[in-house]
Each structure stands twice: as structure tokens, then as C-alpha cells.
mmCIF file of C-alpha atoms in Angstrom:
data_model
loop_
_atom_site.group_PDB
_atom_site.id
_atom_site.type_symbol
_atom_site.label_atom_id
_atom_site.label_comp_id
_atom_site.label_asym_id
_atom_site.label_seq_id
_atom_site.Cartn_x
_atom_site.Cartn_y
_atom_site.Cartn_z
ATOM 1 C CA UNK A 1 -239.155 -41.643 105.796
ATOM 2 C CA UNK A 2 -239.563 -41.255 109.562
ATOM 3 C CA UNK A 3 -242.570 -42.813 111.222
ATOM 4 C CA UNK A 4 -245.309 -40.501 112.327
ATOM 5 C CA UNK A 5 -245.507 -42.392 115.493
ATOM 6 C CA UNK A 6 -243.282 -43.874 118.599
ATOM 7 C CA UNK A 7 -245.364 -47.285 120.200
ATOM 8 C CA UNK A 8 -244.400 -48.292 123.211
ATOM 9 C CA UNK A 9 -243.035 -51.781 122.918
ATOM 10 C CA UNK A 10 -246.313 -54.640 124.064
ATOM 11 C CA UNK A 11 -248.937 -51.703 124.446
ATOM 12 C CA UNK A 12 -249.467 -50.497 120.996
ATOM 13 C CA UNK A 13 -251.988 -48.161 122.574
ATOM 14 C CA UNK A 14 -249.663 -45.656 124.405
ATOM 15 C CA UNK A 15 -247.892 -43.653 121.898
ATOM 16 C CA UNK A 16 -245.808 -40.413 121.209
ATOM 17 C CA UNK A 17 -247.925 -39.427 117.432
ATOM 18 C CA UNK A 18 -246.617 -36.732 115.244
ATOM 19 C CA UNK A 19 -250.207 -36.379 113.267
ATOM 20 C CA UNK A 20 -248.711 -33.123 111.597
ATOM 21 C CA UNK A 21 -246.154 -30.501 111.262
ATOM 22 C CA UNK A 22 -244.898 -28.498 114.026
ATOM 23 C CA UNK A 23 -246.969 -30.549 116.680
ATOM 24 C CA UNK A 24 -246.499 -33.629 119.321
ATOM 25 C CA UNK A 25 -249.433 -35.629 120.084
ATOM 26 C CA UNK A 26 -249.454 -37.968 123.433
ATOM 27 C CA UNK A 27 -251.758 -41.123 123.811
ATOM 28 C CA UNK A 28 -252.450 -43.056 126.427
ATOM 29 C CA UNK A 29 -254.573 -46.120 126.726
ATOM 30 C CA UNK A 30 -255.604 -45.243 122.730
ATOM 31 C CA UNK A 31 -256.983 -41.438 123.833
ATOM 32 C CA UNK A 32 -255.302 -38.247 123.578
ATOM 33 C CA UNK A 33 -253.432 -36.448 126.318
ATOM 34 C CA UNK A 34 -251.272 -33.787 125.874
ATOM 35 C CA UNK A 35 -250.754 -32.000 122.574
ATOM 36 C CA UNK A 36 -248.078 -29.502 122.219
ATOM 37 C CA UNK A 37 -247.532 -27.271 119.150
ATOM 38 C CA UNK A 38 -249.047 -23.568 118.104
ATOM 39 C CA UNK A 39 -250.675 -23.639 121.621
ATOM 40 C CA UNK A 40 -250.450 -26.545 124.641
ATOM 41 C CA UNK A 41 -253.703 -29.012 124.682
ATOM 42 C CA UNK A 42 -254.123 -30.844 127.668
ATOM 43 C CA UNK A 43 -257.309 -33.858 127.252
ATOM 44 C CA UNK A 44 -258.897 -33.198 124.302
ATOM 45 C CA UNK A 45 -260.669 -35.552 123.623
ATOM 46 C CA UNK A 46 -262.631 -34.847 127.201
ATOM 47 C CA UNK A 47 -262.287 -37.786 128.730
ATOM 48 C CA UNK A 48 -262.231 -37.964 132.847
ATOM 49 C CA UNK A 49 -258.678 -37.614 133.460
ATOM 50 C CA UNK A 50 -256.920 -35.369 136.117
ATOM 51 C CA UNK A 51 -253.663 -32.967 135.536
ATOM 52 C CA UNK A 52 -251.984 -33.070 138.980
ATOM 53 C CA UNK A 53 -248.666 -30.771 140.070
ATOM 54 C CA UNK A 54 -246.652 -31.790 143.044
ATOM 55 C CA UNK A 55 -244.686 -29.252 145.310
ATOM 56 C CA UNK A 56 -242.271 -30.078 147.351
ATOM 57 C CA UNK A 57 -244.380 -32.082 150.255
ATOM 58 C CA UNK A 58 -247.909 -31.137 148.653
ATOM 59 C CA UNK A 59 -249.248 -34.295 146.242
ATOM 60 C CA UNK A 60 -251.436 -31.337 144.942
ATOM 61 C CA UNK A 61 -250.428 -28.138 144.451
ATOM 62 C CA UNK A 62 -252.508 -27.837 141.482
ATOM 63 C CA UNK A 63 -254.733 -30.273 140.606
ATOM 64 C CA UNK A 64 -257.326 -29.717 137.656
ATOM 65 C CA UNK A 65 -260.020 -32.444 138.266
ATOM 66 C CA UNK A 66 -261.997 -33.378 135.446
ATOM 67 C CA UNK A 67 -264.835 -35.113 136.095
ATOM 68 C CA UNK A 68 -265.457 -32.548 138.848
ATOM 69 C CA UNK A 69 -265.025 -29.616 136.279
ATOM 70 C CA UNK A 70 -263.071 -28.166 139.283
ATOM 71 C CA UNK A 71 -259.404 -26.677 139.958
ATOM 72 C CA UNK A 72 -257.474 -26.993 143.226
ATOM 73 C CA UNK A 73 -254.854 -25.402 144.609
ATOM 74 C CA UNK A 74 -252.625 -27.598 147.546
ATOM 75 C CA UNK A 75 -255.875 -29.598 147.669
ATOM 76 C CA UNK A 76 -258.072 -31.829 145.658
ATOM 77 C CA UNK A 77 -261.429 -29.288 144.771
ATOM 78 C CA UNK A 78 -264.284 -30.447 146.386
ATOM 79 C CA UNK A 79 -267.488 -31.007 144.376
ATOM 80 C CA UNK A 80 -269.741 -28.181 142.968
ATOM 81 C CA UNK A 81 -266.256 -25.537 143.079
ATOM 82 C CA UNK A 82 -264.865 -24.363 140.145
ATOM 83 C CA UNK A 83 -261.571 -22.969 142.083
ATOM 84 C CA UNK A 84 -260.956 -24.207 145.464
ATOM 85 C CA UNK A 85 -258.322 -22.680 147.257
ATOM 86 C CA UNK A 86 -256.476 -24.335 150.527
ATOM 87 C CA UNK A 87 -253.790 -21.638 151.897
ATOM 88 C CA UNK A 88 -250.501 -22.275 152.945
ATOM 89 C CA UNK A 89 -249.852 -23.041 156.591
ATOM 90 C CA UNK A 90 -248.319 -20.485 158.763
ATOM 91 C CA UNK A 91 -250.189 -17.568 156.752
ATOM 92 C CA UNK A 92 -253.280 -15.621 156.576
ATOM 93 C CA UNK A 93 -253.975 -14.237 153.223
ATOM 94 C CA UNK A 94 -254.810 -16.727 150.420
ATOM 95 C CA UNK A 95 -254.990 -14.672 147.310
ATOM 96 C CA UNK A 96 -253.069 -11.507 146.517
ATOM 97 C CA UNK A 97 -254.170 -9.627 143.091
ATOM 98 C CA UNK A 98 -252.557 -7.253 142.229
ATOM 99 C CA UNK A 99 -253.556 -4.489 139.474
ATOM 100 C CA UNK A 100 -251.280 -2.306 137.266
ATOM 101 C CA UNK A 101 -252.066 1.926 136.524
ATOM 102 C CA UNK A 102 -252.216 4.842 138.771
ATOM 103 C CA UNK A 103 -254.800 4.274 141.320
ATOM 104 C CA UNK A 104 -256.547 1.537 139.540
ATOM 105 C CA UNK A 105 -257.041 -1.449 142.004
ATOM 106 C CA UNK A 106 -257.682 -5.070 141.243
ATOM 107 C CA UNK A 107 -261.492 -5.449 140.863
ATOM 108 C CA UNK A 108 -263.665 -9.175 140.421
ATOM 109 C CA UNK A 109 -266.459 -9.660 137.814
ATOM 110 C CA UNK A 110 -269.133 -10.961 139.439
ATOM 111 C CA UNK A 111 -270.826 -11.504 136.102
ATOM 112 C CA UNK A 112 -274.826 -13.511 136.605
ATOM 113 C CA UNK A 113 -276.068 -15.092 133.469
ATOM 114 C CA UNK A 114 -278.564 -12.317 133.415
ATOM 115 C CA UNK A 115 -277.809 -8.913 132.446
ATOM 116 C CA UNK A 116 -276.040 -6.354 135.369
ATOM 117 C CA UNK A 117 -272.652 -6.967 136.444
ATOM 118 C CA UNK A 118 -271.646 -6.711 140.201
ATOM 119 C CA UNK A 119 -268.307 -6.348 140.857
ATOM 120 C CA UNK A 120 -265.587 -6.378 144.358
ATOM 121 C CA UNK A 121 -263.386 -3.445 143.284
ATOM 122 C CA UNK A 122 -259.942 -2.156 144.840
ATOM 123 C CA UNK A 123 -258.822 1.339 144.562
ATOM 124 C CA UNK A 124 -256.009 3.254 145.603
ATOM 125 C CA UNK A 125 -258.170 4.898 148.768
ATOM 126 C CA UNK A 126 -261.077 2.665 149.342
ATOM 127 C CA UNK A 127 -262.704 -0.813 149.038
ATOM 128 C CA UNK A 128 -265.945 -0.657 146.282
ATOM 129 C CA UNK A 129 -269.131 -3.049 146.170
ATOM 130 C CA UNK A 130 -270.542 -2.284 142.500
ATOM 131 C CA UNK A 131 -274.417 -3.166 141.123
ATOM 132 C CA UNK A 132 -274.384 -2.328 137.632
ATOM 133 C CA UNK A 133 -271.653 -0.826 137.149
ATOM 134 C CA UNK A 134 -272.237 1.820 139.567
ATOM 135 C CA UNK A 135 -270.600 1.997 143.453
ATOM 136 C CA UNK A 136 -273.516 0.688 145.901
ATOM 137 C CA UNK A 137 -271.170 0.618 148.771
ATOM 138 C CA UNK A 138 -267.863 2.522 149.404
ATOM 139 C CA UNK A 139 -265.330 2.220 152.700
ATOM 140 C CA UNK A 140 -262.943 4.482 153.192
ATOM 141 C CA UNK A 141 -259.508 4.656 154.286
ATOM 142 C CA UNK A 142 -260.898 5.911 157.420
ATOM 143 C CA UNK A 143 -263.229 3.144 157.825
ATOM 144 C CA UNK A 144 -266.014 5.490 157.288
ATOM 145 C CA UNK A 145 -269.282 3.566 154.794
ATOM 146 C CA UNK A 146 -270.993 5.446 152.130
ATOM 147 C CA UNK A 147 -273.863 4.185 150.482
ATOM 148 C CA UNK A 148 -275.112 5.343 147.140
ATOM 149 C CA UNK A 149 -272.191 7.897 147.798
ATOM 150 C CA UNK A 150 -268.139 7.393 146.881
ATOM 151 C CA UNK A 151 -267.251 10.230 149.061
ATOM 152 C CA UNK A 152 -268.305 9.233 152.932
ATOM 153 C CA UNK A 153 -267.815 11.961 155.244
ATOM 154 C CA UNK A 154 -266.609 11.957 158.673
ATOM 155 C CA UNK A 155 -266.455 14.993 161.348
ATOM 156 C CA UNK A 156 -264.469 14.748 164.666
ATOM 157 C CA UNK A 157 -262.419 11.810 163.434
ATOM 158 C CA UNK A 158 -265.555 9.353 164.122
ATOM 159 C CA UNK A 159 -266.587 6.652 161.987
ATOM 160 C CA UNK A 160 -269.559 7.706 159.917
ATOM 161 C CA UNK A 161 -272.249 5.600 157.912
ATOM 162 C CA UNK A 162 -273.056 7.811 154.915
ATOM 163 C CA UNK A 163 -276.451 7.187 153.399
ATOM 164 C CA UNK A 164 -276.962 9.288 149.618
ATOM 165 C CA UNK A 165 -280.069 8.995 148.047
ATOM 166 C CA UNK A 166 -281.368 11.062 144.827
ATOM 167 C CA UNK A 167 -283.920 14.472 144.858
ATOM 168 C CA UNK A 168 -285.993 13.449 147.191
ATOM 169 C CA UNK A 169 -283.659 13.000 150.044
ATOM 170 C CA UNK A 170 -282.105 9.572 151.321
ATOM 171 C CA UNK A 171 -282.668 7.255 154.670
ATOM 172 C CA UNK A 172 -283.719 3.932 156.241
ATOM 173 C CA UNK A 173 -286.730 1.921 155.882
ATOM 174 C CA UNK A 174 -287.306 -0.069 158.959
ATOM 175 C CA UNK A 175 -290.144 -3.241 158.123
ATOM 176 C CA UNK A 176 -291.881 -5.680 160.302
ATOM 177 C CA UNK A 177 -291.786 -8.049 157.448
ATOM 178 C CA UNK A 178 -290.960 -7.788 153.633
ATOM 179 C CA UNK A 179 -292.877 -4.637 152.210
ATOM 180 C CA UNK A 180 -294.713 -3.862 155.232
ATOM 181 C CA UNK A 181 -292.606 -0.453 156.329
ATOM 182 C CA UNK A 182 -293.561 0.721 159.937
ATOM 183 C CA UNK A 183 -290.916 3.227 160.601
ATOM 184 C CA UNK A 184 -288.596 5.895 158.297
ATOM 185 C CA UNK A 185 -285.479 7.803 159.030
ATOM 186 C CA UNK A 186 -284.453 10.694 156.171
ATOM 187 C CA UNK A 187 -282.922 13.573 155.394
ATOM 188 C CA UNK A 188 -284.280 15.915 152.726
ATOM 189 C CA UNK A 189 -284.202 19.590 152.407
ATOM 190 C CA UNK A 190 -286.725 19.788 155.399
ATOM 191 C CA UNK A 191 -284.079 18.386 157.483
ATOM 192 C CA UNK A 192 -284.121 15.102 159.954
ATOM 193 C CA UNK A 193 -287.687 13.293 159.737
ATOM 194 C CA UNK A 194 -288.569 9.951 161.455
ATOM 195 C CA UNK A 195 -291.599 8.644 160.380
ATOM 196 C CA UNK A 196 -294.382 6.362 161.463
ATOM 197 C CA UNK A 197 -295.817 4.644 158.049
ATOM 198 C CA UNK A 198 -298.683 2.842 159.077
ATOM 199 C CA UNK A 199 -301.840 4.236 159.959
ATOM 200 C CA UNK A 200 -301.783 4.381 163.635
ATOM 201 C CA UNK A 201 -298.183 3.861 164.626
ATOM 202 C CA UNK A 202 -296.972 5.908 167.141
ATOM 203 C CA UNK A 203 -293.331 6.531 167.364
ATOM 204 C CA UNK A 204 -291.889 5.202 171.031
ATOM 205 C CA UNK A 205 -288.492 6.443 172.517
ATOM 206 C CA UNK A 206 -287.358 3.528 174.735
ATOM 207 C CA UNK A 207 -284.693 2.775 177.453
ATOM 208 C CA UNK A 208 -282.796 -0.542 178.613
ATOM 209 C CA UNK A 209 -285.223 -3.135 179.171
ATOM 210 C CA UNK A 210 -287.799 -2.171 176.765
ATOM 211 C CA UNK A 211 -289.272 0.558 179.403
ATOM 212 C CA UNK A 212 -290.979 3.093 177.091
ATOM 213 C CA UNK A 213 -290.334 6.636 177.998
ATOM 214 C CA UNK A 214 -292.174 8.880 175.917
ATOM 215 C CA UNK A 215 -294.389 8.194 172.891
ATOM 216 C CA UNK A 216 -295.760 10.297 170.198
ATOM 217 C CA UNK A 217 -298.998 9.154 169.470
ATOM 218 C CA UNK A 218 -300.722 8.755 165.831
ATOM 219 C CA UNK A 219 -302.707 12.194 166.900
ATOM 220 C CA UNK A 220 -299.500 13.651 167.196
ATOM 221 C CA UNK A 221 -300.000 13.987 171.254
ATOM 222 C CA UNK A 222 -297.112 13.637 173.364
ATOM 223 C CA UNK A 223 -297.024 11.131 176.693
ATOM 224 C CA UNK A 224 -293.829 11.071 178.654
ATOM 225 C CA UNK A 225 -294.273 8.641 181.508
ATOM 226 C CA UNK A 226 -297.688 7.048 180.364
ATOM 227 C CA UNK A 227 -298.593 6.417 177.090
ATOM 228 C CA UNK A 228 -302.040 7.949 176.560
ATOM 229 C CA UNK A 229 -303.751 11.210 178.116
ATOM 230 C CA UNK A 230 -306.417 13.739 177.331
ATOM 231 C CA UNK A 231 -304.122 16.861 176.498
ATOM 232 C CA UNK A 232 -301.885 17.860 173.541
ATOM 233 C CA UNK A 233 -298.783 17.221 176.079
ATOM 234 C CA UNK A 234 -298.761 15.134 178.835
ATOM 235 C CA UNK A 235 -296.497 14.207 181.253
ATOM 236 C CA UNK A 236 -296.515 11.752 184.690
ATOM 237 C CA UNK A 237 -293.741 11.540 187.744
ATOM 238 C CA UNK A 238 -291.974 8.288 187.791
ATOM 239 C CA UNK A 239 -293.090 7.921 191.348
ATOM 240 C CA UNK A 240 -296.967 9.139 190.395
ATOM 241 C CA UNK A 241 -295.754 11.960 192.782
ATOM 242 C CA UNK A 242 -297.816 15.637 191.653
ATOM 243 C CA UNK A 243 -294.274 17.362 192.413
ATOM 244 C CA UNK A 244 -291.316 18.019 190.557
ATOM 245 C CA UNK A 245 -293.333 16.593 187.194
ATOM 246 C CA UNK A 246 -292.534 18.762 184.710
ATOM 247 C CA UNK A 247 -289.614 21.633 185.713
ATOM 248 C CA UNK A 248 -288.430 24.192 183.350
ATOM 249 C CA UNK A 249 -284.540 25.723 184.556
ATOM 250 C CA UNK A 250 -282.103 28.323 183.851
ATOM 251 C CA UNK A 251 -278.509 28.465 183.483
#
């Protein structure tokens, strides 16, 4: 009958086991380390021992720390990581993934512990940020940026931002602080509207230097030159001049 153990010889506590058929148990110290058989069980038992792989001039190529809960790759993971990655000298990229299917790119989970998942995702023509399971954010292979649209268009070969929004029409919300909205740019069926939100916001058209040059007021009177006046339109000479104020051409 063959012994269902090897003990090391003055340290009866480090040990190759055989506790059953088909399986190899490793102790160290009197704990459990390494268990091959149906499937590979490195620290069972839990205690706070590292797995460390050397490369050829890196002490840790892969190092799986366990009292840090943490894996590094050609470094030691520093605390609060679950992967941290060091990349290899002389190059930039650090990860490649790369995904298998016609024009299906890699994608990552981003899963919270609440419900919703948002996800990175690759495809053949673009680069995806997901909410939900639905595209938020799309660029091109044109570097042209859709959002709430996979299809960003472009015209005259310049790079576009593409905003698509539902029935009602889509645009920009521009606050002073967190739900107090003073200005709106959108697009409905109407066509181009920029709004002023608050009651008695004016919109302003300004140059270099913050030097207002024409204002619409909340009346819906129009000052270029000054910012208030009496009529419906009204207009003043850079100069205060009464010439050359207000000229009308032809071609």
C-alpha cells in the first residue's frame, strides 16, 4: 500500500498529499497550496500568500497578491486595484483585445452593482460609449462625434459634432450652475433656435475681449453698439459719429 503522503524529511509540515484519486495536494507550513487534478487550485484555504511569475529580467511578470485582492502584470499591484497593468518599455500600447466575427469589435462591461450596464465597445468603423445598452456616444472613422446618433454626419470633409435627440428636436443646455439653464441651442422642425431661459435674459453676441456687440433684449429689441434704446431696433457708430451708422448696399 503506497502512502497517501510524501513529508519532507525534519519538517513534517511541508508535504506532497494525495488526499484522493486523480488529484495532488501541496502543503506548506501545514496549509494548502497548490492542488492539481479535475481543475488547478491555487490557495485554498485563503490564506495571505502571493503566486509570483518571473520573466526573463522582470521578478514580476505576473504577480497575484493576496492580501491585496489585486493582480499585477511586470509590477507588484498597488493597493485598492484589482488589475494593475505596468507596460513594457520601448512601447506605447498596453493592452490589445482582440474580438472574433465579422465586424464585431472587442467591447468592456462596465457592469455597477446597480442595474444598467455601460459598456467601451469596438466596431469595425467606429469607437462606441454605451448607457444601457444603447450607443450614447459614437466616433467615426472620420473623427466625426454623434451623440444619441450611430450615424454622425459630416459635409465638406469637416469634422462634425452630431447631436440626435427624440420628437421634439435635440440641442445644448448651457447652465450657470446645476439645474439653473440660462441659455438653449436646438434644432426641431422650426429650424435653428437659441434660447434665453430665464426670465429676463437677453441673448449677447460678443467679440475678443468680452466687448459686447449686439444684444437682443428680453423685449425682443435689438441694440447693436449699446445695449439698451427706446426703439424696436437700434443701432450706435463705434465712434458715436451720426454718419455711416447704419448703411444698407448693393452688389
Amino acid at each position: 500500500i503506497l502512502p497517501d503522503s510524501i513529508i519532507h524529511n525534519g519538517d513534517s509540515d511541508t508535504k506532497i498529499r494525495f488526499p484522493t484519486a486523480d488529484k495532488i495536494q501541496f502543503e506548506v507550513g501545514g496549509a494548502e497550496r497548490l492542488i492539481l487534478g479535475a481543475s488547478t487550485v491555487f490557495n485554498e484555504g485563503g490564506a495571505d500568500v502571493n503566486l509570483r511569475i518571473e520573466s526573463d529580467g522582470n521578478a514580476n511578470c505576473f504577480t497575484l497578491d493576496a492580501g491585496k485582492s489585486g493582480i499585477g502584470i511586470n509590477q507588484e499591484p498597488a493597493t485598492g486595484y484589482g488589475l494593475d497593468i505596468l507596460g513594457n518599455s520601448g512601447y506605447d500600447d498596453v493592452i490589445r483585445i482582440t474580438g472574433v466575427g465579422t465586424n464585431i469589435g472587442p467591447r468592456f462591461n462596465l457592469t455597477p452593482t446597480g442595474t444598467g450596464v455601460g459598456r467601451i465597445n469596438a466596431t469595425a468603423n467606429s469607437l462606441q460609449l454605451q448607457t444601457g445598452g444603447t450607443t450614447a456616444i459614437t466616433i467615426d472613422t472620420s473623427q466625426n462625434v454623434g451623440i444619441g446618433t450611430t450615424s454622425p454626419n459630416s459635409f465638406s470633409n469637416y469634422k462634425t459634432l452630431t447631436i440626435q435627440g427624440g420628437t421634439a428636436g435635440s440641442g445644448i443646455d448651457l447652465e450657470l450652475s446645476s439645474g439653473n439653464i440660462h441659455g438653449r441651442l436646438f434644432g426641431d422642425t422650426d429650424g435653428l433656435q437659441i434660447q434665453s431661459t430665464q426670465a429676463g435674459d437677453s441673448i449677447r453676441f460678443e467679440t475678443a475681449g468680452s466687448n459686447e456687440r449686439m444684444r437682443i433684449d428680453a423685449t425682443g429689441k435689438v441694440h447693436i453698439g449699446l445695449t439698451n434704446g427706446a426703439g424696436q431696433f437700434n443701432v450706435k457708430n463705434a465712434d458715436d459719429s451720426a454718419t455711416n451708422a447704419f448703411e444698407v448696399y448693393n452688389d
